[in-house]
mmCIF file of N, CA and C and ligand atoms in Angstrom:
data_model
loop_
_atom_site.group_PDB
_atom_site.id
_atom_site.type_symbol
_atom_site.label_atom_id
_atom_site.label_comp_id
_atom_site.label_asym_id
_atom_site.label_seq_id
_atom_site.Cartn_x
_atom_site.Cartn_y
_atom_site.Cartn_z
ATOM 1 N N MET A 26 107.677 80.292 82.552
ATOM 2 C CA MET A 26 106.259 80.134 82.886
ATOM 3 C C MET A 26 105.893 78.655 82.872
ATOM 4 N N ALA A 27 105.063 78.269 83.796
ATOM 5 C CA ALA A 27 104.640 76.877 83.864
ATOM 6 C C ALA A 27 103.129 76.826 83.657
ATOM 7 N N ASP A 28 102.709 76.098 82.643
ATOM 8 C CA ASP A 28 101.283 76.091 82.272
ATOM 9 C C ASP A 28 100.390 75.649 83.415
ATOM 10 N N GLU A 29 100.853 74.625 84.169
ATOM 11 C CA GLU A 29 99.986 74.054 85.191
ATOM 12 C C GLU A 29 100.208 74.656 86.574
ATOM 13 N N CYS A 30 101.086 75.638 86.682
ATOM 14 C CA CYS A 30 101.410 76.204 87.995
ATOM 15 C C CYS A 30 100.236 77.054 88.507
ATOM 16 N N ILE A 31 99.804 76.769 89.739
ATOM 17 C CA ILE A 31 98.637 77.477 90.316
ATOM 18 C C ILE A 31 98.896 78.979 90.370
ATOM 19 N N PHE A 32 100.090 79.367 90.836
ATOM 20 C CA PHE A 32 100.321 80.806 91.005
ATOM 21 C C PHE A 32 100.493 81.493 89.652
ATOM 22 N N CYS A 33 101.055 80.794 88.645
ATOM 23 C CA CYS A 33 101.080 81.375 87.298
ATOM 24 C C CYS A 33 99.653 81.574 86.787
ATOM 25 N N LYS A 34 98.767 80.641 87.114
ATOM 26 C CA LYS A 34 97.367 80.790 86.687
ATOM 27 C C LYS A 34 96.729 81.999 87.369
ATOM 28 N N ILE A 35 97.067 82.202 88.635
ATOM 29 C CA ILE A 35 96.550 83.392 89.343
ATOM 30 C C ILE A 35 97.123 84.650 88.705
ATOM 31 N N VAL A 36 98.420 84.628 88.390
ATOM 32 C CA VAL A 36 99.053 85.794 87.746
ATOM 33 C C VAL A 36 98.372 86.092 86.410
ATOM 34 N N ARG A 37 98.054 85.037 85.660
ATOM 35 C CA ARG A 37 97.425 85.222 84.342
ATOM 36 C C ARG A 37 95.914 85.448 84.454
ATOM 37 N N LYS A 38 95.407 85.438 85.694
ATOM 38 C CA LYS A 38 93.975 85.627 85.982
ATOM 39 C C LYS A 38 93.116 84.511 85.376
ATOM 40 N N GLU A 39 93.725 83.338 85.253
ATOM 41 C CA GLU A 39 92.962 82.161 84.830
ATOM 42 C C GLU A 39 92.339 81.475 86.037
ATOM 43 N N MET A 40 92.833 81.847 87.224
ATOM 44 C CA MET A 40 92.241 81.369 88.478
ATOM 45 C C MET A 40 91.967 82.570 89.348
ATOM 46 N N PRO A 41 90.865 82.532 90.112
ATOM 47 C CA PRO A 41 90.519 83.717 90.898
ATOM 48 C C PRO A 41 91.416 83.897 92.125
ATOM 49 N N SER A 42 91.628 85.136 92.486
ATOM 50 C CA SER A 42 92.215 85.495 93.781
ATOM 51 C C SER A 42 91.671 86.889 94.036
ATOM 52 N N GLN A 43 91.858 87.402 95.205
ATOM 53 C CA GLN A 43 91.441 88.789 95.457
ATOM 54 C C GLN A 43 92.701 89.612 95.651
ATOM 55 N N PRO A 44 93.345 90.002 94.534
ATOM 56 C CA PRO A 44 94.624 90.685 94.683
ATOM 57 C C PRO A 44 94.509 91.949 95.525
ATOM 58 N N ILE A 45 95.435 92.110 96.441
ATOM 59 C CA ILE A 45 95.446 93.341 97.231
ATOM 60 C C ILE A 45 96.545 94.271 96.741
ATOM 61 N N TYR A 46 97.400 93.763 95.856
ATOM 62 C CA TYR A 46 98.429 94.607 95.249
ATOM 63 C C TYR A 46 98.871 93.926 93.961
ATOM 64 N N GLU A 47 99.176 94.746 92.956
ATOM 65 C CA GLU A 47 99.721 94.204 91.713
ATOM 66 C C GLU A 47 100.548 95.277 91.038
ATOM 67 N N ASP A 48 101.702 94.889 90.538
ATOM 68 C CA ASP A 48 102.471 95.788 89.667
ATOM 69 C C ASP A 48 103.121 94.932 88.569
ATOM 70 N N HIS A 49 104.086 95.498 87.904
ATOM 71 C CA HIS A 49 104.707 94.805 86.770
ATOM 72 C C HIS A 49 105.390 93.509 87.201
ATOM 73 N N ASP A 50 105.912 93.496 88.425
ATOM 74 C CA ASP A 50 106.735 92.367 88.875
ATOM 75 C C ASP A 50 106.048 91.430 89.856
ATOM 76 N N LEU A 51 105.130 91.975 90.654
ATOM 77 C CA LEU A 51 104.608 91.239 91.808
ATOM 78 C C LEU A 51 103.091 91.257 91.867
ATOM 79 N N VAL A 52 102.549 90.231 92.514
ATOM 80 C CA VAL A 52 101.143 90.267 92.896
ATOM 81 C C VAL A 52 101.058 89.766 94.340
ATOM 82 N N ALA A 53 100.110 90.311 95.091
ATOM 83 C CA ALA A 53 99.893 89.880 96.480
ATOM 84 C C ALA A 53 98.409 89.604 96.659
ATOM 85 N N PHE A 54 98.112 88.483 97.345
ATOM 86 C CA PHE A 54 96.708 88.099 97.542
ATOM 87 C C PHE A 54 96.619 87.281 98.828
ATOM 88 N N PRO A 55 95.401 87.210 99.416
ATOM 89 C CA PRO A 55 95.259 86.455 100.663
ATOM 90 C C PRO A 55 95.444 84.962 100.444
ATOM 91 N N ASP A 56 96.068 84.309 101.412
ATOM 92 C CA ASP A 56 96.192 82.843 101.367
ATOM 93 C C ASP A 56 94.799 82.224 101.497
ATOM 94 N N ILE A 57 94.558 81.195 100.706
ATOM 95 C CA ILE A 57 93.238 80.554 100.698
ATOM 96 C C ILE A 57 92.971 79.828 102.021
ATOM 97 N N ARG A 58 94.023 79.413 102.726
ATOM 98 C CA ARG A 58 93.871 78.754 104.030
ATOM 99 C C ARG A 58 94.696 79.511 105.070
ATOM 100 N N PRO A 59 94.163 80.659 105.503
ATOM 101 C CA PRO A 59 94.961 81.518 106.395
ATOM 102 C C PRO A 59 95.230 80.849 107.741
ATOM 103 N N VAL A 60 96.444 81.043 108.242
ATOM 104 C CA VAL A 60 96.809 80.498 109.553
ATOM 105 C C VAL A 60 96.780 81.581 110.621
ATOM 106 N N ALA A 61 96.405 82.787 110.238
ATOM 107 C CA ALA A 61 96.359 83.920 111.181
ATOM 108 C C ALA A 61 95.420 84.960 110.564
ATOM 109 N N PRO A 62 94.989 85.945 111.357
ATOM 110 C CA PRO A 62 94.060 86.949 110.815
ATOM 111 C C PRO A 62 94.601 87.650 109.564
ATOM 112 N N VAL A 63 95.903 87.881 109.511
ATOM 113 C CA VAL A 63 96.519 88.398 108.286
ATOM 114 C C VAL A 63 97.426 87.300 107.730
ATOM 115 N N HIS A 64 97.146 86.877 106.516
ATOM 116 C CA HIS A 64 98.009 85.875 105.850
ATOM 117 C C HIS A 64 97.960 86.179 104.353
ATOM 118 N N VAL A 65 98.987 86.847 103.894
ATOM 119 C CA VAL A 65 99.051 87.329 102.519
ATOM 120 C C VAL A 65 100.238 86.648 101.832
ATOM 121 N N LEU A 66 100.054 86.279 100.590
ATOM 122 C CA LEU A 66 101.137 85.714 99.781
ATOM 123 C C LEU A 66 101.647 86.786 98.830
ATOM 124 N N ILE A 67 102.952 86.952 98.785
ATOM 125 C CA ILE A 67 103.592 87.911 97.877
ATOM 126 C C ILE A 67 104.360 87.090 96.846
ATOM 127 N N VAL A 68 104.000 87.273 95.594
ATOM 128 C CA VAL A 68 104.398 86.340 94.538
ATOM 129 C C VAL A 68 104.995 87.105 93.356
ATOM 130 N N PRO A 69 106.189 86.725 92.931
ATOM 131 C CA PRO A 69 106.709 87.318 91.680
ATOM 132 C C PRO A 69 105.909 86.806 90.484
ATOM 133 N N LYS A 70 105.674 87.661 89.519
ATOM 134 C CA LYS A 70 104.901 87.226 88.348
ATOM 135 C C LYS A 70 105.677 86.223 87.507
ATOM 136 N N GLU A 71 106.990 86.393 87.502
ATOM 137 C CA GLU A 71 107.811 85.453 86.740
ATOM 138 C C GLU A 71 107.874 84.125 87.480
ATOM 139 N N HIS A 72 107.732 83.025 86.741
ATOM 140 C CA HIS A 72 107.792 81.718 87.386
ATOM 141 C C HIS A 72 109.223 81.371 87.762
ATOM 142 N N MET A 73 109.447 81.154 89.055
ATOM 143 C CA MET A 73 110.691 80.536 89.525
ATOM 144 C C MET A 73 110.283 79.646 90.678
ATOM 145 N N VAL A 74 110.886 78.483 90.754
ATOM 146 C CA VAL A 74 110.372 77.469 91.683
ATOM 147 C C VAL A 74 110.571 77.908 93.122
ATOM 148 N N ASN A 75 111.778 78.300 93.451
ATOM 149 C CA ASN A 75 112.058 78.756 94.823
ATOM 150 C C ASN A 75 113.405 79.480 94.809
ATOM 151 N N LEU A 76 113.988 79.677 95.978
ATOM 152 C CA LEU A 76 115.232 80.453 96.058
ATOM 153 C C LEU A 76 116.363 79.782 95.278
ATOM 154 N N ASN A 77 116.252 78.482 95.067
ATOM 155 C CA ASN A 77 117.282 77.781 94.285
ATOM 156 C C ASN A 77 117.353 78.299 92.850
ATOM 157 N N ASP A 78 116.277 78.924 92.397
ATOM 158 C CA ASP A 78 116.191 79.439 91.020
ATOM 159 C C ASP A 78 116.578 80.911 90.919
ATOM 160 N N VAL A 79 116.857 81.532 92.055
ATOM 161 C CA VAL A 79 117.077 82.980 92.059
ATOM 162 C C VAL A 79 118.512 83.281 91.638
ATOM 163 N N GLY A 80 118.645 84.152 90.656
ATOM 164 C CA GLY A 80 119.969 84.532 90.183
ATOM 165 C C GLY A 80 120.351 85.918 90.664
ATOM 166 N N LYS A 81 121.573 86.339 90.292
ATOM 167 C CA LYS A 81 122.042 87.636 90.809
ATOM 168 C C LYS A 81 121.198 88.791 90.277
ATOM 169 N N ASN A 82 120.557 88.605 89.136
ATOM 170 C CA ASN A 82 119.704 89.671 88.610
ATOM 171 C C ASN A 82 118.367 89.779 89.340
ATOM 172 N N ASP A 83 118.105 88.827 90.238
ATOM 173 C CA ASP A 83 116.827 88.824 90.952
ATOM 174 C C ASP A 83 116.921 89.454 92.337
ATOM 175 N N ALA A 84 118.091 89.970 92.689
ATOM 176 C CA ALA A 84 118.244 90.538 94.036
ATOM 177 C C ALA A 84 117.248 91.693 94.256
ATOM 178 N N GLY A 85 117.058 92.504 93.233
ATOM 179 C CA GLY A 85 116.121 93.615 93.354
ATOM 180 C C GLY A 85 114.695 93.138 93.546
ATOM 181 N N LEU A 86 114.357 92.055 92.864
ATOM 182 C CA LEU A 86 113.012 91.490 92.986
ATOM 183 C C LEU A 86 112.771 91.007 94.418
ATOM 184 N N LEU A 87 113.757 90.331 94.999
ATOM 185 C CA LEU A 87 113.600 89.858 96.382
ATOM 186 C C LEU A 87 113.459 91.039 97.332
ATOM 187 N N GLY A 88 114.221 92.093 97.073
ATOM 188 C CA GLY A 88 114.098 93.294 97.897
ATOM 189 C C GLY A 88 112.713 93.900 97.779
ATOM 190 N N LYS A 89 112.182 93.918 96.569
ATOM 191 C CA LYS A 89 110.828 94.444 96.361
ATOM 192 C C LYS A 89 109.802 93.618 97.117
ATOM 193 N N MET A 90 109.998 92.303 97.139
ATOM 194 C CA MET A 90 109.048 91.430 97.859
ATOM 195 C C MET A 90 109.043 91.772 99.350
ATOM 196 N N LEU A 91 110.229 92.007 99.902
ATOM 197 C CA LEU A 91 110.299 92.336 101.336
ATOM 198 C C LEU A 91 109.717 93.722 101.615
ATOM 199 N N ARG A 92 110.036 94.666 100.743
ATOM 200 C CA ARG A 92 109.483 96.013 100.952
ATOM 201 C C ARG A 92 107.965 96.015 100.817
ATOM 202 N N LEU A 93 107.449 95.239 99.875
ATOM 203 C CA LEU A 93 105.990 95.160 99.729
ATOM 204 C C LEU A 93 105.366 94.507 100.972
ATOM 205 N N SER A 94 106.040 93.506 101.521
ATOM 206 C CA SER A 94 105.531 92.888 102.758
ATOM 207 C C SER A 94 105.373 93.923 103.848
ATOM 208 N N ALA A 95 106.398 94.743 104.010
ATOM 209 C CA ALA A 95 106.353 95.765 105.069
ATOM 210 C C ALA A 95 105.231 96.776 104.787
ATOM 211 N N LYS A 96 105.038 97.120 103.531
ATOM 212 C CA LYS A 96 103.972 98.072 103.189
ATOM 213 C C LYS A 96 102.592 97.471 103.465
ATOM 214 N N ILE A 97 102.401 96.218 103.067
ATOM 215 C CA ILE A 97 101.096 95.581 103.304
ATOM 216 C C ILE A 97 100.861 95.415 104.802
ATOM 217 N N ALA A 98 101.909 95.043 105.545
ATOM 218 C CA ALA A 98 101.772 94.941 107.007
ATOM 219 C C ALA A 98 101.333 96.278 107.589
ATOM 220 N N ASN A 99 101.914 97.336 107.089
ATOM 221 C CA ASN A 99 101.533 98.672 107.558
ATOM 222 C C ASN A 99 100.079 98.962 107.193
ATOM 223 N N ASP A 100 99.706 98.683 105.948
ATOM 224 C CA ASP A 100 98.327 98.918 105.498
ATOM 225 C C ASP A 100 97.332 98.104 106.319
ATOM 226 N N LYS A 101 97.736 96.913 106.731
ATOM 227 C CA LYS A 101 96.847 96.034 107.508
ATOM 228 C C LYS A 101 96.858 96.367 108.995
ATOM 229 N N GLY A 102 97.721 97.318 109.394
ATOM 230 C CA GLY A 102 97.730 97.767 110.784
ATOM 231 C C GLY A 102 98.501 96.861 111.721
ATOM 232 N N ILE A 103 99.406 96.039 111.186
ATOM 233 C CA ILE A 103 100.145 95.118 112.059
ATOM 234 C C ILE A 103 101.646 95.425 112.080
ATOM 235 N N ALA A 104 102.028 96.563 111.518
ATOM 236 C CA ALA A 104 103.463 96.885 111.470
ATOM 237 C C ALA A 104 104.039 96.981 112.882
ATOM 238 N N GLU A 105 103.315 97.610 113.792
ATOM 239 C CA GLU A 105 103.837 97.814 115.151
ATOM 240 C C GLU A 105 103.669 96.570 116.007
ATOM 241 N N SER A 106 102.558 95.858 115.851
ATOM 242 C CA SER A 106 102.340 94.662 116.688
ATOM 243 C C SER A 106 103.284 93.535 116.265
ATOM 244 N N GLY A 107 103.665 93.527 115.006
ATOM 245 C CA GLY A 107 104.644 92.543 114.538
ATOM 246 C C GLY A 107 104.029 91.489 113.637
ATOM 247 N N TYR A 108 104.902 90.818 112.946
ATOM 248 C CA TYR A 108 104.444 89.814 111.969
ATOM 249 C C TYR A 108 105.622 88.929 111.611
ATOM 250 N N ARG A 109 105.336 87.901 110.852
ATOM 251 C CA ARG A 109 106.383 86.971 110.432
ATOM 252 C C ARG A 109 106.385 86.872 108.911
ATOM 253 N N ILE A 110 107.592 86.824 108.352
ATOM 254 C CA ILE A 110 107.782 86.601 106.922
ATOM 255 C C ILE A 110 108.378 85.202 106.760
ATOM 256 N N VAL A 111 107.752 84.398 105.924
ATOM 257 C CA VAL A 111 108.198 83.004 105.765
ATOM 258 C C VAL A 111 108.371 82.681 104.282
ATOM 259 N N ILE A 112 109.470 82.016 103.969
ATOM 260 C CA ILE A 112 109.602 81.378 102.660
ATOM 261 C C ILE A 112 109.858 79.897 102.918
ATOM 262 N N ASN A 113 108.919 79.053 102.541
ATOM 263 C CA ASN A 113 109.127 77.610 102.609
ATOM 264 C C ASN A 113 109.860 77.209 101.339
ATOM 265 N N ASN A 114 111.045 76.651 101.502
ATOM 266 C CA ASN A 114 111.905 76.392 100.331
ATOM 267 C C ASN A 114 112.169 74.900 100.181
ATOM 268 N N GLY A 115 111.545 74.283 99.179
ATOM 269 C CA GLY A 115 111.781 72.865 98.922
ATOM 270 C C GLY A 115 111.004 71.958 99.871
ATOM 271 N N ASP A 116 111.151 70.661 99.648
ATOM 272 C CA ASP A 116 110.330 69.679 100.370
ATOM 273 C C ASP A 116 110.514 69.764 101.882
ATOM 274 N N ASP A 117 111.759 69.736 102.357
ATOM 275 C CA ASP A 117 111.984 69.768 103.801
ATOM 276 C C ASP A 117 111.558 71.100 104.398
ATOM 277 N N GLY A 118 111.527 72.136 103.588
ATOM 278 C CA GLY A 118 111.050 73.444 104.056
ATOM 279 C C GLY A 118 109.539 73.554 104.075
ATOM 280 N N GLY A 119 108.867 72.504 103.602
ATOM 281 C CA GLY A 119 107.403 72.520 103.626
ATOM 282 C C GLY A 119 106.776 73.247 102.446
ATOM 283 N N GLN A 120 107.552 73.433 101.379
ATOM 284 C CA GLN A 120 106.995 74.123 100.212
ATOM 285 C C GLN A 120 106.023 73.202 99.485
ATOM 286 N N ILE A 121 104.825 73.713 99.276
ATOM 287 C CA ILE A 121 103.796 72.926 98.579
ATOM 288 C C ILE A 121 103.608 73.443 97.155
ATOM 289 N N VAL A 122 103.541 74.756 97.009
ATOM 290 C CA VAL A 122 103.347 75.341 95.671
ATOM 291 C C VAL A 122 104.724 75.679 95.087
ATOM 292 N N PRO A 123 105.090 75.032 93.970
ATOM 293 C CA PRO A 123 106.443 75.220 93.421
ATOM 294 C C PRO A 123 106.568 76.477 92.562
ATOM 295 N N HIS A 124 106.234 77.594 93.152
ATOM 296 C CA HIS A 124 106.426 78.925 92.539
ATOM 297 C C HIS A 124 106.802 79.827 93.701
ATOM 298 N N LEU A 125 107.964 80.436 93.631
ATOM 299 C CA LEU A 125 108.482 81.246 94.746
ATOM 300 C C LEU A 125 107.414 82.170 95.307
ATOM 301 N N HIS A 126 107.296 82.199 96.625
ATOM 302 C CA HIS A 126 106.360 83.121 97.274
ATOM 303 C C HIS A 126 106.785 83.323 98.707
ATOM 304 N N LEU A 127 106.341 84.442 99.222
ATOM 305 C CA LEU A 127 106.666 84.832 100.582
ATOM 306 C C LEU A 127 105.338 84.952 101.334
ATOM 307 N N HIS A 128 105.295 84.395 102.547
ATOM 308 C CA HIS A 128 104.107 84.509 103.389
ATOM 309 C C HIS A 128 104.287 85.690 104.345
ATOM 310 N N LEU A 129 103.292 86.542 104.417
ATOM 311 C CA LEU A 129 103.210 87.583 105.445
ATOM 312 C C LEU A 129 102.101 87.148 106.407
ATOM 313 N N ILE A 130 102.501 86.881 107.661
ATOM 314 C CA ILE A 130 101.581 86.284 108.635
ATOM 315 C C ILE A 130 101.566 87.143 109.892
ATOM 316 N N GLY A 131 100.394 87.531 110.347
ATOM 317 C CA GLY A 131 100.324 88.324 111.573
ATOM 318 C C GLY A 131 98.887 88.565 111.994
ATOM 319 N N GLY A 132 98.743 89.506 112.921
ATOM 320 C CA GLY A 132 97.414 89.805 113.462
ATOM 321 C C GLY A 132 97.124 89.024 114.724
ATOM 322 N N LYS A 133 98.084 88.214 115.165
ATOM 323 C CA LYS A 133 97.994 87.526 116.456
ATOM 324 C C LYS A 133 99.422 87.208 116.890
ATOM 325 N N ALA A 134 99.592 86.868 118.167
ATOM 326 C CA ALA A 134 100.924 86.487 118.644
ATOM 327 C C ALA A 134 101.226 85.085 118.122
ATOM 328 N N LEU A 135 102.319 84.960 117.398
ATOM 329 C CA LEU A 135 102.675 83.681 116.787
ATOM 330 C C LEU A 135 103.593 82.892 117.718
ATOM 331 N N ASP A 136 103.519 81.579 117.605
ATOM 332 C CA ASP A 136 104.403 80.699 118.361
ATOM 333 C C ASP A 136 105.851 81.032 118.006
ATOM 334 N N PRO A 137 106.692 81.371 119.002
ATOM 335 C CA PRO A 137 108.058 81.737 118.680
ATOM 336 C C PRO A 137 108.893 80.573 118.172
ATOM 337 N N LYS A 138 108.431 79.354 118.430
ATOM 338 C CA LYS A 138 109.212 78.190 117.990
ATOM 339 C C LYS A 138 109.025 77.982 116.504
ATOM 340 N N MET A 139 110.083 77.712 115.820
ATOM 341 C CA MET A 139 110.013 77.359 114.413
ATOM 342 C C MET A 139 110.785 76.066 114.206
ATOM 343 N N GLY A 140 110.225 75.189 113.416
ATOM 344 C CA GLY A 140 110.914 73.930 113.098
ATOM 345 C C GLY A 140 110.781 72.922 114.185
HETATM 346 P P1 5GP B 208 103.850 76.756 100.675
HETATM 347 O O1 5GP B 208 104.095 76.290 99.267
HETATM 348 O O2 5GP B 208 104.770 77.867 101.098
HETATM 349 O O3 5GP B 208 103.839 75.632 101.673
HETATM 350 O O4 5GP B 208 102.406 77.369 100.780
HETATM 351 C C1 5GP B 208 101.543 77.529 99.713
HETATM 352 C C2 5GP B 208 100.356 78.321 100.224
HETATM 353 O O5 5GP B 208 99.523 78.610 99.125
HETATM 354 C C3 5GP B 208 99.513 77.597 101.272
HETATM 355 O O6 5GP B 208 99.469 78.380 102.464
HETATM 356 C C4 5GP B 208 98.147 77.471 100.612
HETATM 357 O O7 5GP B 208 97.091 77.655 101.522
HETATM 358 C C5 5GP B 208 98.191 78.556 99.542
HETATM 359 N N1 5GP B 208 97.412 78.251 98.358
HETATM 360 C C6 5GP B 208 97.422 77.095 97.638
HETATM 361 N N2 5GP B 208 96.600 77.190 96.578
HETATM 362 C C7 5GP B 208 96.064 78.431 96.614
HETATM 363 C C8 5GP B 208 95.143 79.116 95.773
HETATM 364 O O8 5GP B 208 94.651 78.600 94.762
HETATM 365 N N3 5GP B 208 94.815 80.388 96.124
HETATM 366 C C9 5GP B 208 95.352 81.002 97.223
HETATM 367 N N4 5GP B 208 94.951 82.262 97.479
HETATM 368 N N5 5GP B 208 96.230 80.383 98.045
HETATM 369 C C10 5GP B 208 96.582 79.118 97.740
HETATM 370 ZN ZN1 ZN B 209 104.413 79.560 88.403
#
């Protein structure tokens, strides 16, 4: 756990978010600066900086994050129209918040170019 980490503060409810899902392992909430009509962050409650911190015991957690993305996409009505899942990993990957998270982005046709 990191005392000053924004997402840990959201997990501990020391900072507001409007969670759309929460369980023992994960929380999901809308991105504060959405880039599309649907932009949800899926965040493990345990602090890990990014994929570089993920160990073999975390494979199930990563699977849960992807399955939750698909469920939220379905709940938001964009499962059929399509969506993008993004993990920005490290500086060159554009990661700003140093707590592992997955972006679920959709609700419009996204630029197919990446990078
Ligand atoms: P990344 O680290 O993958 O580049 O992106 C971090 C994302 O977190 C950004 O899209 C940013 O808008 C979002 N974000 C940063 N601070 C907050 C916050 O306090 N609340 C919420 N809901 N989103 C945040
Ligand atoms: Zn954290």
